[in-house]
Amino acid sequence: MKKFKYSEITPEKIYKDRRSFVKQIGYGLGTLSLGIMPFSKNANAANEENKITSYKDITTYNNYYEFGTGKSDPYIRSQNFKTNPWNIRIEGEVDKPIELSIEEILSSFPSEERILKLRCVEGWSMIIPWMGFSLSNLLSKVKLNSKAKFVEFESIYSPDQMSGQKYPVLNWPYKEGLRIDEAMHPLTTLVTGLYNKKLPNQNGAPLRIFIPWKYGFKSAKAIVKIKLVEKMPTSSWMWASPREYGFYSNVNPNVNHPRWSQATERVIGNDIWAPRVKTLMFNGYGDEVANLYSGMDLKKYF
Ligand SMILES: Nc1nc2c(c(=O)[nH]1)N[C@H]1C(S)=C(S)[C@@H](COP(=O)(O)O)O[C@H]1N2
Ligand SMILES: [Mo]
């Protein structure tokens, strides 16, 4: 697996902005990492469109259908959601399944800041200062067997707390999946917080996955189960509409959604009259992840 330091893929301008940003919101001295920015090393890539999205936008404009389909529903309806106690089970094609409490996970795997861009399949994007660590670190806790070809993520099923689950909007619980090499890639992040704070419920507390080169829906929230499987899992969105949502769902401006273009995106937080910006292949993380797909027809495997 390719090794890199997050600082090495951070354009200098962003890095500087990031330092002033750090001062601005008064981060403690303990804050570790530099950001990871999606836009290559081009100096000219550092401009207005690479600004970190505000805490307010990140936490009030959400997709989390368990709490409703409106953008403000998750913020409004998730405040009493119970994230403690919380256990995460790792099972399937492993020598021995394990169950870890969220406390164990938080204390065993220190989180670092990772500034990564989220590109929703609906055509908007945000740059989010996540806190988290690589999923591969957690998976190293179990011994995978040779049949472990894919990983399936399962979100919580709790219709009493999540009124959206009373309606068959999706096939609950929310499920997503990755190929094992995608899951092991260091950019595949288990998210524990944002803006150096605890993860808000509406963003997927206490633990959600984040895969920066894929459309946002791949990044399942409130995960309770991680299952190693042999066959490609069927995600909730593939169930809902296989023609529109493929297993890979890599951000790809050359493959349109059947009902709309994916060539450009609206940057959340920009003035409403600001032009949309060009969507980048793999959401700008091609240098890091394109090799996972060499030789694959990404129109067929969308
Ligand atoms: N469990 C669950 N996870 C989910 C969703 C959801 O509805 N339920 N929505 C997805 C979609 S479409 C997006 S764009 C991102 C949004 O993440 P954010 O609200 O933290 O920005 O979460 C993804 N994860
Ligand atoms: Mo999305």
Coordinates of C-alpha atoms and ligand atoms in Angstrom, one line a residue:
M1 CA 0.0 0.0 0.0
K2 CA 1.2 3.4 -0.9
K3 CA 2.4 5.4 2.1
F4 CA 2.1 9.1 2.3
K5 CA 2.1 11.9 4.8
Y6 CA -1.0 14.0 4.8
S7 CA 1.3 17.0 4.7
E8 CA 2.7 16.0 1.4
I9 CA -0.6 16.3 -0.4
T10 CA -1.4 19.6 1.2
P11 CA -1.0 22.7 -1.1
E12 CA 1.1 25.2 0.8
K13 CA -1.5 28.0 0.5
I14 CA -4.1 25.8 2.1
Y15 CA -1.7 24.8 4.7
K16 CA -1.1 28.4 5.6
D17 CA -4.8 29.2 5.6
R18 CA -5.3 26.2 7.8
R19 CA -2.8 27.6 10.3
S20 CA -4.6 30.9 10.5
F21 CA -7.9 29.0 10.7
V22 CA -6.5 27.0 13.6
K23 CA -5.8 30.2 15.5
Q24 CA -9.1 31.7 14.6
I25 CA -11.1 28.9 16.2
G26 CA -8.7 28.4 18.9
Y27 CA -7.5 24.9 18.6
G28 CA -5.5 23.5 21.5
L29 CA -1.9 22.8 21.1
G30 CA -2.6 19.1 21.0
T31 CA -4.1 19.2 17.5
L32 CA -1.9 16.9 15.4
S33 CA -2.3 16.8 11.7
L34 CA -2.2 19.0 8.7
G35 CA -5.2 18.9 6.4
I36 CA -5.6 16.8 3.3
M37 CA -6.8 18.9 0.5
P38 CA -8.4 17.3 -2.5
F39 CA -7.0 19.6 -5.2
S40 CA -3.6 18.2 -6.1
K41 CA -0.5 20.2 -5.6
N42 CA -1.2 22.9 -8.1
A43 CA -0.6 26.2 -6.4
N44 CA -3.4 27.8 -8.4
A45 CA -5.9 25.2 -7.1
A46 CA -5.8 27.1 -3.8
N47 CA -8.6 29.7 -4.1
E48 CA -12.0 30.6 -3.0
E49 CA -13.5 27.3 -3.9
N50 CA -11.2 25.5 -1.4
K51 CA -12.5 27.2 1.7
I52 CA -13.4 25.1 4.6
T53 CA -17.2 25.0 5.0
S54 CA -18.6 26.7 8.0
Y55 CA -19.5 24.6 11.1
K56 CA -23.1 25.8 10.7
D57 CA -23.5 24.6 7.1
I58 CA -21.8 21.3 7.9
T59 CA -24.2 20.6 10.8
T60 CA -27.5 22.0 9.5
Y61 CA -27.4 20.9 5.8
N62 CA -27.4 17.1 6.0
N63 CA -28.5 13.9 4.4
Y64 CA -29.6 11.4 6.9
Y65 CA -32.9 9.8 5.8
E66 CA -33.4 8.0 9.1
F67 CA -34.3 11.4 10.4
G68 CA -36.3 12.6 7.3
T69 CA -35.5 13.6 3.8
G70 CA -35.3 17.4 4.3
K71 CA -31.9 19.0 4.6
S72 CA -32.6 20.4 8.1
D73 CA -34.5 17.3 9.4
P74 CA -31.3 15.6 10.7
Y75 CA -30.3 18.7 12.6
I76 CA -33.7 19.3 14.0
R77 CA -34.7 15.7 14.8
S78 CA -31.5 14.0 15.9
Q79 CA -30.6 16.0 19.0
N80 CA -31.9 13.3 21.4
F81 CA -30.5 10.4 19.5
K82 CA -28.7 8.1 22.0
T83 CA -25.1 7.3 21.1
N84 CA -24.2 5.8 24.4
P85 CA -23.9 2.9 25.1
W86 CA -22.8 2.0 21.6
N87 CA -21.1 -1.2 20.3
I88 CA -19.6 -1.9 16.9
R89 CA -19.4 -5.5 15.8
I90 CA -16.8 -6.7 13.3
E91 CA -17.8 -10.1 11.9
G92 CA -18.1 -12.3 8.8
E93 CA -15.0 -13.6 7.1
V94 CA -12.7 -13.1 10.1
D95 CA -11.0 -15.6 12.4
K96 CA -12.9 -14.3 15.4
P97 CA -15.7 -11.7 15.4
I98 CA -15.2 -8.9 17.9
E99 CA -17.5 -6.4 19.5
L100 CA -16.0 -3.1 20.7
S101 CA -17.6 -0.3 22.6
I102 CA -17.2 3.2 21.2
E103 CA -15.1 4.1 24.3
E104 CA -12.7 1.3 23.5
I105 CA -12.4 2.5 19.9
L106 CA -11.9 6.2 20.8
S107 CA -9.2 5.3 23.3
S108 CA -7.4 2.8 21.2
F109 CA -7.3 4.8 17.9
P110 CA -6.3 8.4 18.3
S111 CA -8.1 10.7 15.9
E112 CA -6.4 13.3 13.8
E113 CA -7.7 16.1 11.7
R114 CA -8.4 15.3 8.1
I115 CA -9.7 18.1 5.9
L116 CA -11.5 16.3 3.1
K117 CA -14.1 17.2 0.6
L118 CA -17.6 15.6 0.5
R119 CA -19.3 15.5 -2.9
C120 CA -22.9 14.5 -2.7
V121 CA -24.4 12.7 -5.7
E122 CA -27.0 15.4 -5.7
G123 CA -24.4 17.9 -7.0
W124 CA -23.2 19.9 -4.0
S125 CA -20.0 19.8 -2.0
M126 CA -18.4 20.8 1.3
I127 CA -14.9 20.8 2.6
I128 CA -15.0 19.4 6.1
P129 CA -12.4 19.3 8.8
W130 CA -13.1 15.8 10.0
M131 CA -11.5 14.1 13.0
G132 CA -10.8 10.4 12.5
F133 CA -8.4 7.6 11.7
S134 CA -8.0 5.1 8.9
L135 CA -10.4 2.2 8.9
S136 CA -7.4 -0.1 8.2
N137 CA -6.2 0.6 11.7
L138 CA -9.5 -0.8 13.1
L139 CA -9.5 -3.8 10.8
S140 CA -6.0 -4.7 11.9
K141 CA -7.7 -5.8 15.2
V142 CA -9.2 -8.8 13.4
K143 CA -7.6 -11.5 11.3
L144 CA -9.3 -11.5 7.9
N145 CA -9.5 -14.8 6.1
S146 CA -9.0 -15.3 2.4
K147 CA -12.7 -14.9 1.6
A148 CA -12.8 -11.3 2.9
K149 CA -13.1 -9.6 -0.4
F150 CA -15.6 -6.8 0.5
V151 CA -16.6 -4.9 3.5
E152 CA -20.3 -4.1 4.4
F153 CA -21.2 -1.3 6.7
E154 CA -24.5 -1.3 8.6
S155 CA -26.0 1.7 10.2
I156 CA -28.2 1.4 13.3
Y157 CA -31.8 0.3 13.1
S158 CA -33.8 2.2 15.7
P159 CA -37.3 3.2 14.4
D160 CA -38.3 4.5 17.9
Q161 CA -35.6 7.1 17.7
M162 CA -35.5 7.5 13.9
S163 CA -38.9 8.4 12.6
G164 CA -37.7 8.1 9.0
Q165 CA -37.3 4.4 9.5
K166 CA -41.0 4.0 9.9
Y167 CA -41.3 4.6 6.2
P168 CA -39.9 2.5 3.4
V169 CA -37.9 5.3 1.9
L170 CA -34.9 3.0 1.9
N171 CA -34.4 -0.7 2.8
W172 CA -33.5 -0.2 6.5
P173 CA -31.0 -0.5 8.0
Y174 CA -28.8 1.7 5.8
K175 CA -26.1 -0.4 4.2
E176 CA -23.1 0.4 2.2
G177 CA -20.0 -1.4 1.0
L178 CA -16.4 -1.2 -0.3
R179 CA -14.0 -3.6 -2.0
I180 CA -11.4 -4.7 0.5
D181 CA -8.6 -2.7 -1.1
E182 CA -10.7 0.4 -1.0
A183 CA -11.5 -0.2 2.6
M184 CA -7.8 -0.6 3.4
H185 CA -6.8 2.6 1.7
P186 CA -5.5 5.1 4.2
L187 CA -7.9 7.8 3.0
T188 CA -10.9 5.6 4.0
T189 CA -11.6 7.3 7.3
L190 CA -13.6 6.3 10.4
V191 CA -14.9 9.7 11.5
T192 CA -15.2 10.5 15.2
G193 CA -15.6 14.3 15.1
L194 CA -15.4 17.5 13.1
Y195 CA -14.0 21.0 13.8
N196 CA -12.1 19.3 16.6
K197 CA -15.3 18.5 18.4
K198 CA -17.3 15.4 19.1
L199 CA -19.2 14.3 16.0
P200 CA -22.7 15.8 16.0
N201 CA -25.6 13.4 15.8
Q202 CA -26.7 14.7 12.4
N203 CA -23.3 14.0 10.9
G204 CA -23.4 10.3 12.0
A205 CA -22.4 10.1 15.7
P206 CA -20.8 8.3 17.3
L207 CA -18.9 6.7 14.3
R208 CA -19.4 7.0 10.6
I209 CA -17.2 6.1 7.6
F210 CA -16.0 8.6 5.1
I211 CA -14.6 7.8 1.6
P212 CA -13.5 11.1 0.1
W213 CA -13.2 9.9 -3.6
K214 CA -16.8 8.5 -3.6
Y215 CA -20.2 10.1 -3.6
G216 CA -21.3 11.0 -0.1
F217 CA -23.9 8.3 0.2
K218 CA -21.2 5.7 0.4
S219 CA -20.2 7.2 3.8
A220 CA -22.7 5.4 6.1
K221 CA -23.5 7.1 9.5
A222 CA -24.0 5.7 12.9
I223 CA -22.3 2.4 12.1
V224 CA -23.1 -0.6 14.3
K225 CA -21.7 -3.4 12.2
I226 CA -18.7 -4.0 9.9
K227 CA -19.0 -7.2 8.1
L228 CA -16.3 -8.9 5.9
V229 CA -17.9 -10.7 3.1
E230 CA -16.9 -12.7 0.0
K231 CA -19.6 -11.4 -2.4
M232 CA -20.1 -7.7 -3.4
P233 CA -22.7 -6.4 -1.0
T234 CA -25.9 -4.7 -2.2
S235 CA -26.1 -1.3 -0.7
S236 CA -29.4 0.4 0.3
W237 CA -29.1 2.7 -2.7
M238 CA -28.4 -0.1 -5.1
W239 CA -31.6 -1.8 -3.8
A240 CA -33.5 1.4 -4.2
S241 CA -32.4 2.1 -7.8
P242 CA -29.6 0.0 -9.4
R243 CA -29.8 2.0 -12.6
E244 CA -28.9 5.2 -10.8
Y245 CA -26.5 4.0 -8.0
G246 CA -23.7 1.6 -8.7
F247 CA -21.5 -0.2 -6.2
Y248 CA -18.4 1.8 -6.8
S249 CA -20.0 5.3 -7.0
N250 CA -16.6 7.0 -7.5
V251 CA -17.0 10.7 -8.1
N252 CA -16.7 10.9 -11.9
P253 CA -17.6 14.0 -13.9
N254 CA -17.7 11.9 -17.1
V255 CA -20.5 9.6 -15.9
N256 CA -23.7 11.4 -15.4
H257 CA -26.5 10.3 -13.1
P258 CA -29.3 9.1 -15.4
R259 CA -31.4 12.2 -14.3
W260 CA -28.7 14.9 -14.1
S261 CA -25.1 15.9 -15.0
Q262 CA -22.2 15.3 -12.6
A263 CA -19.9 17.6 -14.4
T264 CA -20.1 20.5 -11.9
E265 CA -21.0 21.1 -8.3
R266 CA -22.4 23.8 -6.1
V267 CA -20.1 24.7 -3.2
I268 CA -22.2 25.0 0.0
G269 CA -21.5 28.3 1.7
N270 CA -20.8 30.2 -1.6
D271 CA -23.1 33.0 -2.6
I272 CA -26.1 31.8 -4.4
W273 CA -25.0 33.5 -7.6
A274 CA -21.5 32.1 -7.5
P275 CA -20.8 29.8 -10.4
R276 CA -20.8 26.1 -10.0
V277 CA -17.3 24.6 -10.0
K278 CA -16.0 21.7 -12.1
T279 CA -16.2 18.3 -10.5
L280 CA -12.9 16.5 -10.4
M281 CA -12.3 12.8 -11.2
F282 CA -12.2 10.9 -7.9
N283 CA -13.2 14.2 -6.2
G284 CA -9.6 15.4 -6.7
Y285 CA -8.0 12.4 -5.0
G286 CA -6.9 10.7 -8.2
D287 CA -3.2 10.8 -7.3
E288 CA -4.0 8.7 -4.3
V289 CA -6.6 6.3 -5.5
A290 CA -6.7 6.0 -9.3
N291 CA -4.4 3.0 -9.1
L292 CA -7.2 1.1 -7.4
Y293 CA -9.1 1.1 -10.6
S294 CA -6.4 0.6 -13.3
G295 CA -7.8 -1.3 -16.2
M296 CA -11.5 -1.0 -15.0
D297 CA -14.1 0.5 -17.2
L298 CA -15.5 3.1 -14.9
K299 CA -18.6 3.8 -17.1
K300 CA -19.6 0.1 -16.7
Y301 CA -18.5 -0.1 -13.0
F302 CA -20.1 3.2 -12.0
Ligands
LIG1 N1 -27.1 6.1 7.7 C1 -27.1 7.0 6.7 N2 -25.9 7.4 6.3 C2 -25.8 8.4 5.3 C3 -27.0 8.9 4.7 C4 -28.2 8.4 5.2 O1 -29.3 8.9 4.8 N3 -28.2 7.5 6.3 N4 -26.9 9.8 3.7 C5 -25.6 9.8 3.0 C6 -25.5 11.0 2.1 S1 -26.5 11.0 0.7 C7 -24.6 12.0 2.3 S2 -24.3 13.2 1.1 C8 -23.8 12.0 3.5 C9 -24.0 13.4 4.2 O2 -23.1 13.5 5.2 P1 -23.2 14.8 6.2 O3 -24.6 15.0 6.5 O4 -22.3 14.6 7.3 O5 -22.6 15.9 5.3 O6 -24.1 11.0 4.4 C10 -24.4 9.7 3.9 N5 -24.6 8.8 4.9
MO2 MO -25.5 12.5 -0.8

